[in-house]
Coordinates of C-alpha atoms and ligand atoms in Angstrom, one line a residue:
M2 CA 0.0 0.0 0.0
S3 CA 1.7 3.2 -1.1
L4 CA -0.9 5.8 -0.1
T5 CA 1.9 7.9 1.5
E6 CA 4.0 7.9 -1.6
I7 CA 1.1 8.9 -3.8
R8 CA 0.2 11.7 -1.4
S9 CA 3.7 13.1 -1.5
R10 CA 3.8 12.8 -5.3
I11 CA 0.6 14.8 -5.5
A12 CA 2.0 17.4 -3.1
A13 CA 5.1 17.7 -5.3
A14 CA 3.0 18.1 -8.4
E15 CA 0.9 20.8 -6.8
K16 CA 4.0 22.6 -5.9
A17 CA 5.6 22.3 -9.3
A18 CA 2.4 23.7 -10.9
G19 CA 2.4 26.6 -8.5
R20 CA -0.9 25.4 -7.0
P21 CA -1.9 25.5 -3.3
E22 CA -1.2 22.4 -1.3
G23 CA -4.3 20.4 -0.9
S24 CA -6.0 21.8 -4.0
V25 CA -6.2 18.3 -5.5
T26 CA -8.5 15.7 -4.1
L27 CA -7.2 12.1 -4.2
I28 CA -9.9 9.6 -5.0
A29 CA -8.6 6.2 -4.1
V30 CA -10.2 3.8 -6.6
S31 CA -11.1 0.7 -4.8
K32 CA -13.0 -1.3 -7.4
V33 CA -12.4 -5.0 -7.4
Q34 CA -9.8 -4.7 -4.6
P35 CA -9.8 -7.2 -1.8
L36 CA -11.3 -5.9 1.4
D37 CA -8.1 -6.1 3.4
R38 CA -6.4 -3.6 1.0
V39 CA -9.3 -1.2 1.3
E40 CA -9.3 -1.5 5.1
A41 CA -5.6 -0.7 5.2
V42 CA -6.1 2.6 3.3
L43 CA -9.0 3.5 5.6
E44 CA -6.9 2.7 8.6
A45 CA -4.2 5.0 7.2
G46 CA -6.8 7.7 7.5
H47 CA -7.9 8.1 3.9
R48 CA -11.6 8.9 3.5
V49 CA -12.3 9.6 -0.3
F50 CA -12.9 6.6 -2.5
G51 CA -14.1 5.8 -6.0
E52 CA -16.1 2.8 -7.3
N53 CA -17.1 1.7 -10.7
Y54 CA -20.0 -0.7 -10.1
V55 CA -23.1 0.2 -8.1
Q56 CA -23.7 -3.4 -7.0
E57 CA -20.1 -3.8 -5.7
A58 CA -20.2 -0.5 -3.9
T59 CA -23.6 -1.2 -2.2
G60 CA -22.2 -4.5 -1.0
K61 CA -19.1 -3.0 0.5
W62 CA -19.5 0.6 1.7
P63 CA -22.5 0.8 4.0
A64 CA -20.7 -1.7 6.4
L65 CA -17.4 0.2 6.0
R66 CA -19.0 3.5 6.7
D67 CA -20.5 1.9 9.9
R68 CA -17.1 0.9 11.0
F69 CA -14.9 3.9 9.9
G70 CA -17.4 6.8 9.9
P71 CA -18.1 9.2 7.1
V72 CA -16.4 8.3 3.8
E73 CA -16.8 10.5 0.6
L74 CA -17.8 8.1 -2.2
H75 CA -17.4 8.9 -5.9
M76 CA -19.1 6.9 -8.7
I77 CA -16.7 6.8 -11.6
G78 CA -18.0 4.0 -13.7
P79 CA -20.8 3.9 -16.3
L80 CA -24.2 4.4 -14.6
Q81 CA -27.3 2.6 -15.9
T82 CA -30.4 4.7 -15.6
N83 CA -32.2 2.0 -13.6
K84 CA -29.4 2.1 -11.0
A85 CA -29.5 5.9 -10.6
K86 CA -31.7 5.8 -7.5
V87 CA -29.4 3.5 -5.6
A88 CA -26.4 5.5 -6.8
V89 CA -27.9 8.8 -5.7
D90 CA -28.5 7.3 -2.2
L91 CA -25.0 5.9 -1.9
F92 CA -22.6 8.4 -3.6
D93 CA -21.5 11.9 -2.8
A94 CA -20.4 12.5 -6.4
I95 CA -21.1 11.0 -9.8
H96 CA -18.4 11.5 -12.5
T97 CA -20.2 9.8 -15.4
L98 CA -23.1 12.0 -16.4
D99 CA -23.0 11.3 -20.1
R100 CA -26.5 11.4 -21.7
P101 CA -29.8 13.2 -21.6
S102 CA -31.8 10.2 -20.2
L103 CA -29.5 10.0 -17.2
A104 CA -29.6 13.8 -16.7
E105 CA -33.5 13.7 -16.7
K106 CA -33.5 10.8 -14.3
L107 CA -31.1 12.4 -11.9
A108 CA -33.1 15.7 -12.0
R109 CA -36.3 13.8 -11.0
L110 CA -34.5 12.0 -8.2
A111 CA -32.8 15.2 -6.9
E112 CA -36.2 17.0 -6.9
A113 CA -37.8 14.2 -4.9
R114 CA -35.1 14.0 -2.3
G115 CA -34.2 17.7 -2.1
S116 CA -30.5 17.0 -2.7
C117 CA -28.2 15.7 -5.4
P118 CA -24.6 14.3 -5.5
A119 CA -22.0 16.6 -7.1
L120 CA -22.1 15.9 -10.8
F121 CA -19.3 15.7 -13.4
V122 CA -20.1 15.5 -17.1
Q123 CA -18.0 12.8 -18.7
V124 CA -16.4 13.9 -22.0
N125 CA -15.1 11.4 -24.6
T126 CA -12.1 13.6 -25.4
G127 CA -10.6 10.9 -27.7
E128 CA -13.9 10.4 -29.5
E129 CA -13.5 6.7 -29.1
P130 CA -16.6 4.7 -30.3
Q131 CA -16.4 2.1 -27.5
K132 CA -16.1 4.7 -24.7
A133 CA -18.8 6.5 -22.8
G134 CA -18.9 10.2 -22.6
V135 CA -20.3 13.2 -24.5
M136 CA -18.5 14.1 -27.7
P137 CA -16.5 17.3 -27.3
S138 CA -18.6 19.1 -29.9
D139 CA -21.8 18.3 -28.0
T140 CA -20.5 19.1 -24.5
D141 CA -21.4 22.8 -24.3
G142 CA -25.0 22.0 -25.3
F143 CA -25.3 19.1 -22.9
I144 CA -24.0 21.2 -20.0
R145 CA -26.6 23.9 -20.9
D146 CA -29.4 21.2 -20.9
C147 CA -28.2 19.9 -17.5
R148 CA -28.3 23.3 -16.1
A149 CA -31.8 23.9 -17.5
L150 CA -32.8 20.8 -15.5
G151 CA -31.5 22.4 -12.4
L152 CA -28.7 19.9 -11.9
P153 CA -25.7 21.0 -9.7
L154 CA -22.7 20.5 -12.0
A155 CA -19.4 20.4 -10.3
G156 CA -17.2 19.9 -13.3
V157 CA -16.1 17.6 -16.2
M158 CA -14.3 14.3 -16.4
C159 CA -12.4 12.4 -19.0
I160 CA -10.6 9.0 -19.5
P161 CA -8.0 9.6 -22.2
P162 CA -7.3 6.8 -24.7
E163 CA -5.1 4.0 -23.2
E164 CA -2.4 4.5 -25.8
G165 CA -0.6 7.8 -26.4
D166 CA -0.1 11.1 -24.6
S167 CA -2.9 12.1 -22.1
R168 CA -1.8 15.8 -22.0
P169 CA -3.8 17.0 -25.1
H170 CA -6.9 15.4 -23.5
F171 CA -6.3 17.1 -20.2
A172 CA -5.8 20.4 -21.9
M173 CA -9.0 20.0 -23.9
L174 CA -11.0 19.1 -20.8
A175 CA -9.6 22.2 -19.0
Q176 CA -10.7 24.4 -21.9
I177 CA -14.2 22.9 -21.8
A178 CA -14.5 23.5 -18.1
E179 CA -13.2 27.0 -18.4
R180 CA -15.5 28.2 -21.2
N181 CA -18.5 26.7 -19.4
G182 CA -17.7 28.3 -16.0
L183 CA -17.0 24.9 -14.3
T184 CA -14.2 24.5 -11.7
G185 CA -14.1 20.7 -11.2
L186 CA -11.6 18.8 -13.4
S187 CA -11.7 15.0 -12.8
M188 CA -8.7 13.7 -14.7
G189 CA -5.6 11.7 -14.1
M190 CA -5.1 8.0 -13.1
S191 CA -2.2 5.9 -11.8
G192 CA -0.1 6.5 -14.9
D193 CA -0.7 10.1 -15.5
F194 CA -2.0 12.0 -12.4
E195 CA 1.0 14.3 -12.2
A196 CA 0.5 15.5 -15.8
A197 CA -3.2 15.9 -15.0
I198 CA -2.3 18.1 -11.9
A199 CA 0.0 20.2 -14.1
A200 CA -3.0 20.7 -16.4
G201 CA -5.3 21.8 -13.5
A202 CA -6.9 18.6 -12.2
T203 CA -8.9 19.1 -9.1
H204 CA -9.7 15.4 -8.7
V205 CA -7.4 12.5 -9.6
R206 CA -8.6 9.0 -9.6
V207 CA -5.8 6.6 -8.6
G208 CA -6.4 2.9 -8.1
S209 CA -3.6 0.4 -8.8
A210 CA -0.8 2.8 -7.7
I211 CA -2.3 2.8 -4.2
F212 CA -3.8 -0.7 -3.9
G213 CA -1.7 -2.8 -6.3
A214 CA -2.9 -4.4 -9.5
R215 CA -6.5 -5.4 -9.8
N216 CA -7.2 -9.1 -10.1
Y217 CA -10.4 -9.6 -12.2
G218 CA -10.0 -13.4 -12.1
Ligands
LIG521 C1 -10.3 2.1 -12.7 C2 -10.4 3.5 -13.0 C3 -9.4 4.4 -12.5 C4 -8.2 4.0 -11.7 O1 -7.3 3.4 -12.6 P1 -5.8 3.1 -12.2 O2 -5.1 3.0 -13.5 O3 -5.8 1.8 -11.4 O4 -5.3 4.2 -11.3 C5 -9.6 5.7 -12.7 N1 -10.7 6.2 -13.3 C6 -11.6 5.4 -13.8 C7 -12.8 5.9 -14.6 C8 -11.5 4.0 -13.7 O5 -12.4 3.2 -14.2

């Protein structure tokens, strides 16, 4: 478990970018990790986690919250509309708002409960057909539609293509946020979080560099 090392690398990257210490939130991505590794990170005092699957998260986090107290949970995986209610009850933030049907569903749920998780619009910066996210050219319009529904947008999120340089994608996402008056930038994973911080990331999503490799067996 190298939470300490990741924290110090984040602090160094903040400093190198001339950004205030603590301006980047570290989301420890615990999907598919064995419980003992997650407990070790909780015992080390970390309280911000990310999950990809609603079902896995509901099976895991209510009990961990009972034991460890308040934990800020971020949904970072694709969200099916029929799981939106469970997600809204469990998560403090959803990073994968990527289509009108989900926006409408979240708006109805938020209205009914009088609160809503912080929402990030996922942008498919690499325009990859197999990947979720709003196309860059559709993003401004989608953000406008979400705001018209009264949704509390916190920012934008991207997952750059696996191959190649992430930096142009981070720069594009930062521009999209800026021109839409959004401050949250969810970008950067184990392999590229320092570059993301240099480009302005406010939330980095780091899994394997903290917990070790995921075993999907
Ligand atoms: C799994 C995942 C991460 C963490 O990936 P690592 O490479 O293990 O740091 C970050 N973001 C998203 C959207 C993920 O699905």
